[in-house]
Amino acid sequence: GSGGGAGRGSLRGMATSGWSERDARADQGADQGAGQANPPRRVLLTNDDGPASPFFARFAEGMRRKLNWPTFVCLPDSNWSYVSKSLKPPQSNFAVDLRKDEARVPISPASCVNLGLYELAKDVDFVVSGPNVGHNLGRSSILSSGTVGAALEACIHGRKAVAVSFPFKGYDSWTDDDLESAVDVALEVTEFLWNQGFKEGEDPGSVFYNVNVPLWATSSARDRQKEGKLGMEWLQTSVEQGVGYTSLFKVVDEAAMEMEWSPTGERVFDSKTAKEGGDVAAVRDGH
């Protein structure tokens, strides 16, 4: 997958174009055994697409069963895309729909993180937001994303944080194998970042990672790896500045000045101007 990084103290981006993180670590010549962190005390997992996300349940299950990480879920009970780090107060008091290790609430993703950290899961030391349904690539998308906004809220409160997104080239265009492979990659990258991505002594809230795992590239990369060929690579990238949405609305009735929500702009993966080394170009090219 690919992501964008604007440097230390803000956003770091991961572009995963590598299937085996273990091989990558070996290639870097690092004996990572001594650098391995203990598992998270507890993970807080959220998203901005709500429970209806086609990716969330499988990712949450993988975090609990494959990584064996204690995980508490606190997520919006409906879709909250395009809300950035909104903390819009609810119009009235609300009841928490509390299930086993999961809460569903009528508030924004960033508010879910705050509620989880201070009221529902106070022992959390790692916040993971996603997987987003679609990409979070380029400045306009990243700064508008509820998924990324939730990770930012975690940073404010001194927690390590990762935002995860699954770009695709058409809704429902992915296969079950694509999704399974993307979840595996996302879990592996998330585990690697927990162990290796945050420097010892670094303020946990000073940095977070934005990870994008392209659904169309992961299963084919896994097949190549099984054949002994190069699988996926992970890339750390910059954030593309010039690709993204333009107008968000269109006029549907000029006399009444009635507007419709209708984001427009260049499709990021069709961009001919995306700069090499940036997050859009990396994912566009299958990293």
PDB file of C-alpha atoms in Angstrom:
ATOM      1  CA  GLY A   1       0.000   0.000   0.000  1.00  0.00           C
ATOM      2  CA  SER A   2       1.170   3.516  -0.188  1.00  0.00           C
ATOM      3  CA  GLY A   3       0.963   6.510   1.975  1.00  0.00           C
ATOM      4  CA  GLY A   4       2.359   9.980   2.318  1.00  0.00           C
ATOM      5  CA  GLY A   5       4.742  11.432   4.843  1.00  0.00           C
ATOM      6  CA  ALA A   6       5.378  15.090   5.505  1.00  0.00           C
ATOM      7  CA  GLY A   7       8.282  14.445   7.835  1.00  0.00           C
ATOM      8  CA  ARG A   8       8.875  14.113  11.533  1.00  0.00           C
ATOM      9  CA  GLY A   9       6.566  15.795  13.940  1.00  0.00           C
ATOM     10  CA  SER A  10       3.558  15.457  11.668  1.00  0.00           C
ATOM     11  CA  LEU A  11       2.634  12.751   9.199  1.00  0.00           C
ATOM     12  CA  ARG A  12       4.682   9.819   8.018  1.00  0.00           C
ATOM     13  CA  GLY A  13       3.520   7.868   5.013  1.00  0.00           C
ATOM     14  CA  MET A  14       3.940   4.242   4.167  1.00  0.00           C
ATOM     15  CA  ALA A  15       3.630   2.952   0.646  1.00  0.00           C
ATOM     16  CA  THR A  16       3.441  -0.792   0.781  1.00  0.00           C
ATOM     17  CA  SER A  17       4.715  -2.193  -2.399  1.00  0.00           C
ATOM     18  CA  GLY A  18       6.469  -5.044  -0.594  1.00  0.00           C
ATOM     19  CA  TRP A  19       4.827  -8.237   0.541  1.00  0.00           C
ATOM     20  CA  SER A  20       7.303  -9.466   3.124  1.00  0.00           C
ATOM     21  CA  GLU A  21       8.234  -6.968   5.761  1.00  0.00           C
ATOM     22  CA  ARG A  22      10.531  -9.584   7.260  1.00  0.00           C
ATOM     23  CA  ASP A  23      12.622  -9.691   4.083  1.00  0.00           C
ATOM     24  CA  ALA A  24      12.655  -5.890   3.968  1.00  0.00           C
ATOM     25  CA  ARG A  25      14.010  -5.698   7.475  1.00  0.00           C
ATOM     26  CA  ALA A  26      16.707  -8.216   6.660  1.00  0.00           C
ATOM     27  CA  ASP A  27      17.672  -6.267   3.538  1.00  0.00           C
ATOM     28  CA  GLN A  28      18.112  -3.155   5.637  1.00  0.00           C
ATOM     29  CA  GLY A  29      20.770  -5.042   7.557  1.00  0.00           C
ATOM     30  CA  ALA A  30      19.056  -4.566  10.870  1.00  0.00           C
ATOM     31  CA  ASP A  31      18.874  -7.146  13.586  1.00  0.00           C
ATOM     32  CA  GLN A  32      15.386  -6.169  14.621  1.00  0.00           C
ATOM     33  CA  GLY A  33      15.045  -8.687  17.428  1.00  0.00           C
ATOM     34  CA  ALA A  34      16.455  -6.310  20.019  1.00  0.00           C
ATOM     35  CA  GLY A  35      14.313  -3.485  18.692  1.00  0.00           C
ATOM     36  CA  GLN A  36      11.014  -5.300  18.939  1.00  0.00           C
ATOM     37  CA  ALA A  37       8.529  -3.524  21.133  1.00  0.00           C
ATOM     38  CA  ASN A  38       6.241  -5.342  23.489  1.00  0.00           C
ATOM     39  CA  PRO A  39       2.721  -5.836  22.068  1.00  0.00           C
ATOM     40  CA  PRO A  40       0.340  -2.943  22.653  1.00  0.00           C
ATOM     41  CA  ARG A  41      -1.263  -2.950  26.061  1.00  0.00           C
ATOM     42  CA  ARG A  42      -4.548  -2.414  24.251  1.00  0.00           C
ATOM     43  CA  VAL A  43      -5.522  -1.152  20.805  1.00  0.00           C
ATOM     44  CA  LEU A  44      -8.377   1.235  20.097  1.00  0.00           C
ATOM     45  CA  LEU A  45      -9.771   0.575  16.620  1.00  0.00           C
ATOM     46  CA  THR A  46     -12.148   2.924  14.811  1.00  0.00           C
ATOM     47  CA  ASN A  47     -13.124   4.001  11.278  1.00  0.00           C
ATOM     48  CA  ASP A  48     -15.139   6.679   9.495  1.00  0.00           C
ATOM     49  CA  ASP A  49     -17.353   4.368   7.397  1.00  0.00           C
ATOM     50  CA  GLY A  50     -19.209   2.818  10.318  1.00  0.00           C
ATOM     51  CA  PRO A  51     -20.208  -0.829  10.851  1.00  0.00           C
ATOM     52  CA  ALA A  52     -21.329  -1.225   7.222  1.00  0.00           C
ATOM     53  CA  SER A  53     -17.733  -1.049   5.976  1.00  0.00           C
ATOM     54  CA  PRO A  54     -16.922  -4.114   3.848  1.00  0.00           C
ATOM     55  CA  PHE A  55     -13.381  -4.141   5.288  1.00  0.00           C
ATOM     56  CA  PHE A  56     -13.688  -3.416   8.983  1.00  0.00           C
ATOM     57  CA  ALA A  57     -14.879  -6.688  10.518  1.00  0.00           C
ATOM     58  CA  ARG A  58     -12.199  -8.774   8.823  1.00  0.00           C
ATOM     59  CA  PHE A  59      -9.468  -6.325   9.822  1.00  0.00           C
ATOM     60  CA  ALA A  60     -10.658  -6.243  13.446  1.00  0.00           C
ATOM     61  CA  GLU A  61     -10.768 -10.035  13.550  1.00  0.00           C
ATOM     62  CA  GLY A  62      -7.238 -10.215  12.156  1.00  0.00           C
ATOM     63  CA  MET A  63      -5.949  -7.794  14.750  1.00  0.00           C
ATOM     64  CA  ARG A  64      -7.389  -9.943  17.507  1.00  0.00           C
ATOM     65  CA  ARG A  65      -6.651 -13.412  16.115  1.00  0.00           C
ATOM     66  CA  LYS A  66      -3.581 -13.036  13.890  1.00  0.00           C
ATOM     67  CA  LEU A  67      -1.727 -10.377  15.861  1.00  0.00           C
ATOM     68  CA  ASN A  68      -3.264 -11.513  19.155  1.00  0.00           C
ATOM     69  CA  TRP A  69      -3.605  -7.893  20.256  1.00  0.00           C
ATOM     70  CA  PRO A  70      -6.226  -6.907  22.851  1.00  0.00           C
ATOM     71  CA  THR A  71      -8.504  -4.662  20.808  1.00  0.00           C
ATOM     72  CA  PHE A  72     -11.404  -2.427  21.770  1.00  0.00           C
ATOM     73  CA  VAL A  73     -13.592  -1.049  18.979  1.00  0.00           C
ATOM     74  CA  CYS A  74     -15.286   2.332  19.209  1.00  0.00           C
ATOM     75  CA  LEU A  75     -16.756   3.461  15.902  1.00  0.00           C
ATOM     76  CA  PRO A  76     -19.495   5.697  14.507  1.00  0.00           C
ATOM     77  CA  ASP A  77     -22.837   3.972  14.056  1.00  0.00           C
ATOM     78  CA  SER A  78     -23.111   5.456  10.537  1.00  0.00           C
ATOM     79  CA  ASN A  79     -20.917   6.881   7.792  1.00  0.00           C
ATOM     80  CA  TRP A  80     -18.789   9.903   8.771  1.00  0.00           C
ATOM     81  CA  SER A  81     -16.598  10.306   5.698  1.00  0.00           C
ATOM     82  CA  TYR A  82     -15.190  13.712   4.725  1.00  0.00           C
ATOM     83  CA  VAL A  83     -15.374  15.098   8.281  1.00  0.00           C
ATOM     84  CA  SER A  84     -11.634  15.463   8.966  1.00  0.00           C
ATOM     85  CA  LYS A  85     -11.060  15.844  12.734  1.00  0.00           C
ATOM     86  CA  SER A  86     -14.534  17.163  13.459  1.00  0.00           C
ATOM     87  CA  LEU A  87     -15.579  17.075  17.098  1.00  0.00           C
ATOM     88  CA  LYS A  88     -19.106  18.273  16.379  1.00  0.00           C
ATOM     89  CA  PRO A  89     -21.064  17.925  19.619  1.00  0.00           C
ATOM     90  CA  PRO A  90     -24.083  15.616  19.467  1.00  0.00           C
ATOM     91  CA  GLN A  91     -27.461  17.350  19.480  1.00  0.00           C
ATOM     92  CA  SER A  92     -28.497  15.524  22.623  1.00  0.00           C
ATOM     93  CA  ASN A  93     -27.307  12.935  25.114  1.00  0.00           C
ATOM     94  CA  PHE A  94     -26.819   9.484  23.616  1.00  0.00           C
ATOM     95  CA  ALA A  95     -26.591   5.914  24.825  1.00  0.00           C
ATOM     96  CA  VAL A  96     -23.544   3.846  23.945  1.00  0.00           C
ATOM     97  CA  ASP A  97     -24.449   0.682  22.033  1.00  0.00           C
ATOM     98  CA  LEU A  98     -21.984  -1.448  23.971  1.00  0.00           C
ATOM     99  CA  ARG A  99     -21.237  -5.001  22.873  1.00  0.00           C
ATOM    100  CA  LYS A 100     -18.357  -7.285  23.782  1.00  0.00           C
ATOM    101  CA  ASP A 101     -15.246  -5.136  23.274  1.00  0.00           C
ATOM    102  CA  GLU A 102     -17.151  -2.863  20.872  1.00  0.00           C
ATOM    103  CA  ALA A 103     -19.059   0.401  21.152  1.00  0.00           C
ATOM    104  CA  ARG A 104     -21.157   2.057  18.430  1.00  0.00           C
ATOM    105  CA  VAL A 105     -22.004   5.699  18.890  1.00  0.00           C
ATOM    106  CA  PRO A 106     -23.581   8.563  16.889  1.00  0.00           C
ATOM    107  CA  ILE A 107     -20.465  10.743  16.871  1.00  0.00           C
ATOM    108  CA  SER A 108     -17.497  11.469  14.604  1.00  0.00           C
ATOM    109  CA  PRO A 109     -14.415   9.226  14.293  1.00  0.00           C
ATOM    110  CA  ALA A 110     -12.249  11.692  16.234  1.00  0.00           C
ATOM    111  CA  SER A 111     -14.924  11.882  18.932  1.00  0.00           C
ATOM    112  CA  CYS A 112     -14.968   8.069  19.046  1.00  0.00           C
ATOM    113  CA  VAL A 113     -11.256   8.107  19.799  1.00  0.00           C
ATOM    114  CA  ASN A 114     -11.718  10.652  22.570  1.00  0.00           C
ATOM    115  CA  LEU A 115     -14.611   8.698  24.082  1.00  0.00           C
ATOM    116  CA  GLY A 116     -12.651   5.475  23.892  1.00  0.00           C
ATOM    117  CA  LEU A 117      -9.490   6.890  25.464  1.00  0.00           C
ATOM    118  CA  TYR A 118     -11.170   8.688  28.355  1.00  0.00           C
ATOM    119  CA  GLU A 119     -14.281   6.655  29.142  1.00  0.00           C
ATOM    120  CA  LEU A 120     -14.389   3.192  27.571  1.00  0.00           C
ATOM    121  CA  ALA A 121     -10.832   1.877  27.191  1.00  0.00           C
ATOM    122  CA  LYS A 122      -8.524   3.986  29.337  1.00  0.00           C
ATOM    123  CA  ASP A 123      -5.547   1.606  29.076  1.00  0.00           C
ATOM    124  CA  VAL A 124      -5.139   2.049  25.290  1.00  0.00           C
ATOM    125  CA  ASP A 125      -1.631   2.887  24.061  1.00  0.00           C
ATOM    126  CA  PHE A 126      -2.107   2.419  20.289  1.00  0.00           C
ATOM    127  CA  VAL A 127      -4.885   3.774  18.051  1.00  0.00           C
ATOM    128  CA  VAL A 128      -5.574   2.337  14.598  1.00  0.00           C
ATOM    129  CA  SER A 129      -8.111   3.996  12.320  1.00  0.00           C
ATOM    130  CA  GLY A 130      -9.522   2.170   9.296  1.00  0.00           C
ATOM    131  CA  PRO A 131      -9.356   0.510   6.918  1.00  0.00           C
ATOM    132  CA  ASN A 132     -10.921   3.389   5.027  1.00  0.00           C
ATOM    133  CA  VAL A 133     -13.165   2.402   2.110  1.00  0.00           C
ATOM    134  CA  GLY A 134     -11.028   4.014  -0.591  1.00  0.00           C
ATOM    135  CA  HIS A 135      -7.775   5.931  -0.648  1.00  0.00           C
ATOM    136  CA  ASN A 136      -6.423   8.683   1.536  1.00  0.00           C
ATOM    137  CA  LEU A 137      -3.794  10.028  -0.836  1.00  0.00           C
ATOM    138  CA  GLY A 138      -2.745  13.572  -1.557  1.00  0.00           C
ATOM    139  CA  ARG A 139      -3.086  16.635   0.623  1.00  0.00           C
ATOM    140  CA  SER A 140      -6.761  17.338  -0.065  1.00  0.00           C
ATOM    141  CA  SER A 141      -7.912  13.801   0.804  1.00  0.00           C
ATOM    142  CA  ILE A 142      -5.664  13.419   3.836  1.00  0.00           C
ATOM    143  CA  LEU A 143      -6.721  16.708   5.392  1.00  0.00           C
ATOM    144  CA  SER A 144     -10.409  15.925   4.734  1.00  0.00           C
ATOM    145  CA  SER A 145     -10.399  12.347   5.960  1.00  0.00           C
ATOM    146  CA  GLY A 146     -12.335  11.204   9.004  1.00  0.00           C
ATOM    147  CA  THR A 147     -10.022   8.184   9.121  1.00  0.00           C
ATOM    148  CA  VAL A 148      -6.958  10.402   9.346  1.00  0.00           C
ATOM    149  CA  GLY A 149      -8.791  12.773  11.703  1.00  0.00           C
ATOM    150  CA  ALA A 150      -9.231   9.950  14.206  1.00  0.00           C
ATOM    151  CA  ALA A 151      -5.477   9.265  14.145  1.00  0.00           C
ATOM    152  CA  LEU A 152      -4.816  12.972  14.710  1.00  0.00           C
ATOM    153  CA  GLU A 153      -7.086  12.934  17.749  1.00  0.00           C
ATOM    154  CA  ALA A 154      -4.996  10.060  19.132  1.00  0.00           C
ATOM    155  CA  CYS A 155      -1.839  12.127  18.653  1.00  0.00           C
ATOM    156  CA  ILE A 156      -3.316  15.042  20.581  1.00  0.00           C
ATOM    157  CA  HIS A 157      -3.751  12.725  23.547  1.00  0.00           C
ATOM    158  CA  GLY A 158      -0.269  11.238  23.390  1.00  0.00           C
ATOM    159  CA  ARG A 159      -0.975   7.908  21.707  1.00  0.00           C
ATOM    160  CA  LYS A 160       0.842   6.216  18.856  1.00  0.00           C
ATOM    161  CA  ALA A 161      -1.433   6.124  15.820  1.00  0.00           C
ATOM    162  CA  VAL A 162      -1.796   4.665  12.338  1.00  0.00           C
ATOM    163  CA  ALA A 163      -4.448   5.418   9.705  1.00  0.00           C
ATOM    164  CA  VAL A 164      -5.092   2.626   7.169  1.00  0.00           C
ATOM    165  CA  SER A 165      -6.887   2.885   3.813  1.00  0.00           C
ATOM    166  CA  PHE A 166      -7.711   0.412   1.033  1.00  0.00           C
ATOM    167  CA  PRO A 167      -7.703   2.197  -2.368  1.00  0.00           C
ATOM    168  CA  PHE A 168      -9.613   0.551  -5.224  1.00  0.00           C
ATOM    169  CA  LYS A 169     -10.301   1.343  -8.870  1.00  0.00           C
ATOM    170  CA  GLY A 170     -14.047   0.790  -8.732  1.00  0.00           C
ATOM    171  CA  TYR A 171     -16.393   0.108  -5.833  1.00  0.00           C
ATOM    172  CA  ASP A 172     -16.888  -3.632  -5.284  1.00  0.00           C
ATOM    173  CA  SER A 173     -14.259  -4.362  -7.947  1.00  0.00           C
ATOM    174  CA  TRP A 174     -12.127  -6.348  -5.517  1.00  0.00           C
ATOM    175  CA  THR A 175     -12.238 -10.110  -5.026  1.00  0.00           C
ATOM    176  CA  ASP A 176     -12.335 -11.902  -1.701  1.00  0.00           C
ATOM    177  CA  ASP A 177      -8.729 -12.907  -2.313  1.00  0.00           C
ATOM    178  CA  ASP A 178      -7.815  -9.245  -2.889  1.00  0.00           C
ATOM    179  CA  LEU A 179      -9.405  -8.313   0.423  1.00  0.00           C
ATOM    180  CA  GLU A 180      -7.814 -11.174   2.330  1.00  0.00           C
ATOM    181  CA  SER A 181      -4.394 -10.243   0.965  1.00  0.00           C
ATOM    182  CA  ALA A 182      -4.887  -6.533   1.699  1.00  0.00           C
ATOM    183  CA  VAL A 183      -5.890  -7.277   5.281  1.00  0.00           C
ATOM    184  CA  ASP A 184      -2.797  -9.454   5.723  1.00  0.00           C
ATOM    185  CA  VAL A 185      -0.548  -6.696   4.349  1.00  0.00           C
ATOM    186  CA  ALA A 186      -2.228  -4.023   6.483  1.00  0.00           C
ATOM    187  CA  LEU A 187      -1.856  -6.127   9.628  1.00  0.00           C
ATOM    188  CA  GLU A 188       1.789  -6.823   8.862  1.00  0.00           C
ATOM    189  CA  VAL A 189       2.569  -3.158   8.220  1.00  0.00           C
ATOM    190  CA  THR A 190       0.664  -2.082  11.333  1.00  0.00           C
ATOM    191  CA  GLU A 191       2.582  -4.579  13.451  1.00  0.00           C
ATOM    192  CA  PHE A 192       5.867  -3.437  11.920  1.00  0.00           C
ATOM    193  CA  LEU A 193       5.071   0.212  12.618  1.00  0.00           C
ATOM    194  CA  TRP A 194       4.197  -0.521  16.232  1.00  0.00           C
ATOM    195  CA  ASN A 195       7.512  -2.346  16.633  1.00  0.00           C
ATOM    196  CA  GLN A 196       9.779  -0.189  14.479  1.00  0.00           C
ATOM    197  CA  GLY A 197       8.060   3.025  13.425  1.00  0.00           C
ATOM    198  CA  PHE A 198       8.226   5.061  16.600  1.00  0.00           C
ATOM    199  CA  LYS A 199      11.648   6.014  17.952  1.00  0.00           C
ATOM    200  CA  GLU A 200      12.524   5.324  21.544  1.00  0.00           C
ATOM    201  CA  GLY A 201      12.077   8.438  23.628  1.00  0.00           C
ATOM    202  CA  GLU A 202       9.912  10.088  20.990  1.00  0.00           C
ATOM    203  CA  ASP A 203       6.716  11.770  22.116  1.00  0.00           C
ATOM    204  CA  PRO A 204       4.027   9.249  21.031  1.00  0.00           C
ATOM    205  CA  GLY A 205       1.812  12.079  19.813  1.00  0.00           C
ATOM    206  CA  SER A 206       4.436  13.734  17.625  1.00  0.00           C
ATOM    207  CA  VAL A 207       3.968  11.521  14.580  1.00  0.00           C
ATOM    208  CA  PHE A 208       1.501   9.152  12.944  1.00  0.00           C
ATOM    209  CA  TYR A 209       1.518   7.016   9.823  1.00  0.00           C
ATOM    210  CA  ASN A 210      -0.900   7.108   6.899  1.00  0.00           C
ATOM    211  CA  VAL A 211      -0.905   3.691   5.197  1.00  0.00           C
ATOM    212  CA  ASN A 212      -2.616   2.876   1.880  1.00  0.00           C
ATOM    213  CA  VAL A 213      -2.833  -0.728   0.654  1.00  0.00           C
ATOM    214  CA  PRO A 214      -4.122  -0.931  -2.965  1.00  0.00           C
ATOM    215  CA  LEU A 215      -6.655  -3.724  -3.240  1.00  0.00           C
ATOM    216  CA  TRP A 216      -5.798  -4.499  -6.859  1.00  0.00           C
ATOM    217  CA  ALA A 217      -2.103  -5.189  -6.176  1.00  0.00           C
ATOM    218  CA  THR A 218      -1.892  -7.328  -3.060  1.00  0.00           C
ATOM    219  CA  SER A 219      -3.124 -10.748  -4.188  1.00  0.00           C
ATOM    220  CA  SER A 220      -1.016 -10.723  -7.380  1.00  0.00           C
ATOM    221  CA  ALA A 221       2.014  -9.687  -5.330  1.00  0.00           C
ATOM    222  CA  ARG A 222       1.406 -12.581  -2.961  1.00  0.00           C
ATOM    223  CA  ASP A 223       1.196 -14.975  -5.922  1.00  0.00           C
ATOM    224  CA  ARG A 224       4.508 -13.648  -7.275  1.00  0.00           C
ATOM    225  CA  GLN A 225       6.115 -14.127  -3.897  1.00  0.00           C
ATOM    226  CA  LYS A 226       4.948 -17.756  -3.778  1.00  0.00           C
ATOM    227  CA  GLU A 227       6.726 -18.243  -7.122  1.00  0.00           C
ATOM    228  CA  GLY A 228       9.948 -16.899  -5.648  1.00  0.00           C
ATOM    229  CA  LYS A 229       9.654 -13.547  -7.398  1.00  0.00           C
ATOM    230  CA  LEU A 230       9.573 -10.031  -5.982  1.00  0.00           C
ATOM    231  CA  GLY A 231       6.368  -9.454  -4.092  1.00  0.00           C
ATOM    232  CA  MET A 232       5.290  -6.098  -2.708  1.00  0.00           C
ATOM    233  CA  GLU A 233       7.611  -3.364  -1.526  1.00  0.00           C
ATOM    234  CA  TRP A 234       6.883  -0.812   1.135  1.00  0.00           C
ATOM    235  CA  LEU A 235       7.622   2.768   0.243  1.00  0.00           C
ATOM    236  CA  GLN A 236       7.778   5.810   2.465  1.00  0.00           C
ATOM    237  CA  THR A 237       6.526   8.754   0.457  1.00  0.00           C
ATOM    238  CA  SER A 238       5.801  12.437   0.461  1.00  0.00           C
ATOM    239  CA  VAL A 239       2.254  13.805   0.274  1.00  0.00           C
ATOM    240  CA  GLU A 240       1.108  14.811  -3.206  1.00  0.00           C
ATOM    241  CA  GLN A 241       0.127  18.479  -3.168  1.00  0.00           C
ATOM    242  CA  GLY A 242      -1.574  19.015  -6.508  1.00  0.00           C
ATOM    243  CA  VAL A 243      -4.022  16.134  -7.026  1.00  0.00           C
ATOM    244  CA  GLY A 244      -7.461  15.876  -5.482  1.00  0.00           C
ATOM    245  CA  TYR A 245     -10.943  17.341  -5.422  1.00  0.00           C
ATOM    246  CA  THR A 246     -11.916  20.811  -6.591  1.00  0.00           C
ATOM    247  CA  SER A 247     -15.553  21.896  -6.166  1.00  0.00           C
ATOM    248  CA  LEU A 248     -17.622  19.957  -3.654  1.00  0.00           C
ATOM    249  CA  PHE A 249     -21.047  21.219  -4.751  1.00  0.00           C
ATOM    250  CA  LYS A 250     -23.093  21.862  -7.861  1.00  0.00           C
ATOM    251  CA  VAL A 251     -26.150  24.025  -8.421  1.00  0.00           C
ATOM    252  CA  VAL A 252     -29.315  21.990  -9.056  1.00  0.00           C
ATOM    253  CA  ASP A 253     -31.776  24.921  -8.947  1.00  0.00           C
ATOM    254  CA  GLU A 254     -30.377  28.354  -9.742  1.00  0.00           C
ATOM    255  CA  ALA A 255     -33.566  30.205  -8.843  1.00  0.00           C
ATOM    256  CA  ALA A 256     -33.693  28.685  -5.379  1.00  0.00           C
ATOM    257  CA  MET A 257     -29.886  28.482  -5.122  1.00  0.00           C
ATOM    258  CA  GLU A 258     -30.285  24.824  -4.229  1.00  0.00           C
ATOM    259  CA  MET A 259     -26.992  22.946  -3.993  1.00  0.00           C
ATOM    260  CA  GLU A 260     -26.136  19.270  -4.203  1.00  0.00           C
ATOM    261  CA  TRP A 261     -23.124  17.556  -2.669  1.00  0.00           C
ATOM    262  CA  SER A 262     -21.106  16.544  -5.724  1.00  0.00           C
ATOM    263  CA  PRO A 263     -17.322  16.423  -5.292  1.00  0.00           C
ATOM    264  CA  THR A 264     -15.440  16.919  -8.542  1.00  0.00           C
ATOM    265  CA  GLY A 265     -11.820  16.809  -9.561  1.00  0.00           C
ATOM    266  CA  GLU A 266      -9.246  14.630 -11.194  1.00  0.00           C
ATOM    267  CA  ARG A 267      -9.387  10.943 -10.344  1.00  0.00           C
ATOM    268  CA  VAL A 268      -6.156  10.485  -8.442  1.00  0.00           C
ATOM    269  CA  PHE A 269      -5.126   7.260 -10.183  1.00  0.00           C
ATOM    270  CA  ASP A 270      -5.621   8.893 -13.607  1.00  0.00           C
ATOM    271  CA  SER A 271      -3.211  11.675 -12.749  1.00  0.00           C
ATOM    272  CA  LYS A 272      -0.471  12.359 -15.258  1.00  0.00           C
ATOM    273  CA  THR A 273       1.055  15.054 -13.070  1.00  0.00           C
ATOM    274  CA  ALA A 274       1.478  13.164  -9.778  1.00  0.00           C
ATOM    275  CA  LYS A 275       5.099  13.473  -8.745  1.00  0.00           C
ATOM    276  CA  GLU A 276       7.367  10.467  -8.383  1.00  0.00           C
ATOM    277  CA  GLY A 277       8.126   9.835  -4.743  1.00  0.00           C
ATOM    278  CA  GLY A 278       4.653  10.983  -3.759  1.00  0.00           C
ATOM    279  CA  ASP A 279       1.831   8.921  -2.341  1.00  0.00           C
ATOM    280  CA  VAL A 280      -0.512   9.158  -5.352  1.00  0.00           C
ATOM    281  CA  ALA A 281       2.141   8.017  -7.835  1.00  0.00           C
ATOM    282  CA  ALA A 282       3.176   5.141  -5.574  1.00  0.00           C
ATOM    283  CA  VAL A 283      -0.302   3.665  -5.219  1.00  0.00           C
ATOM    284  CA  ARG A 284      -1.152   4.396  -8.848  1.00  0.00           C
ATOM    285  CA  ASP A 285       1.816   2.184  -9.770  1.00  0.00           C
ATOM    286  CA  GLY A 286       0.684  -0.640  -7.473  1.00  0.00           C
ATOM    287  CA  HIS A 287       2.859   0.055  -4.442  1.00  0.00           C
TER     288      HIS A 287
END
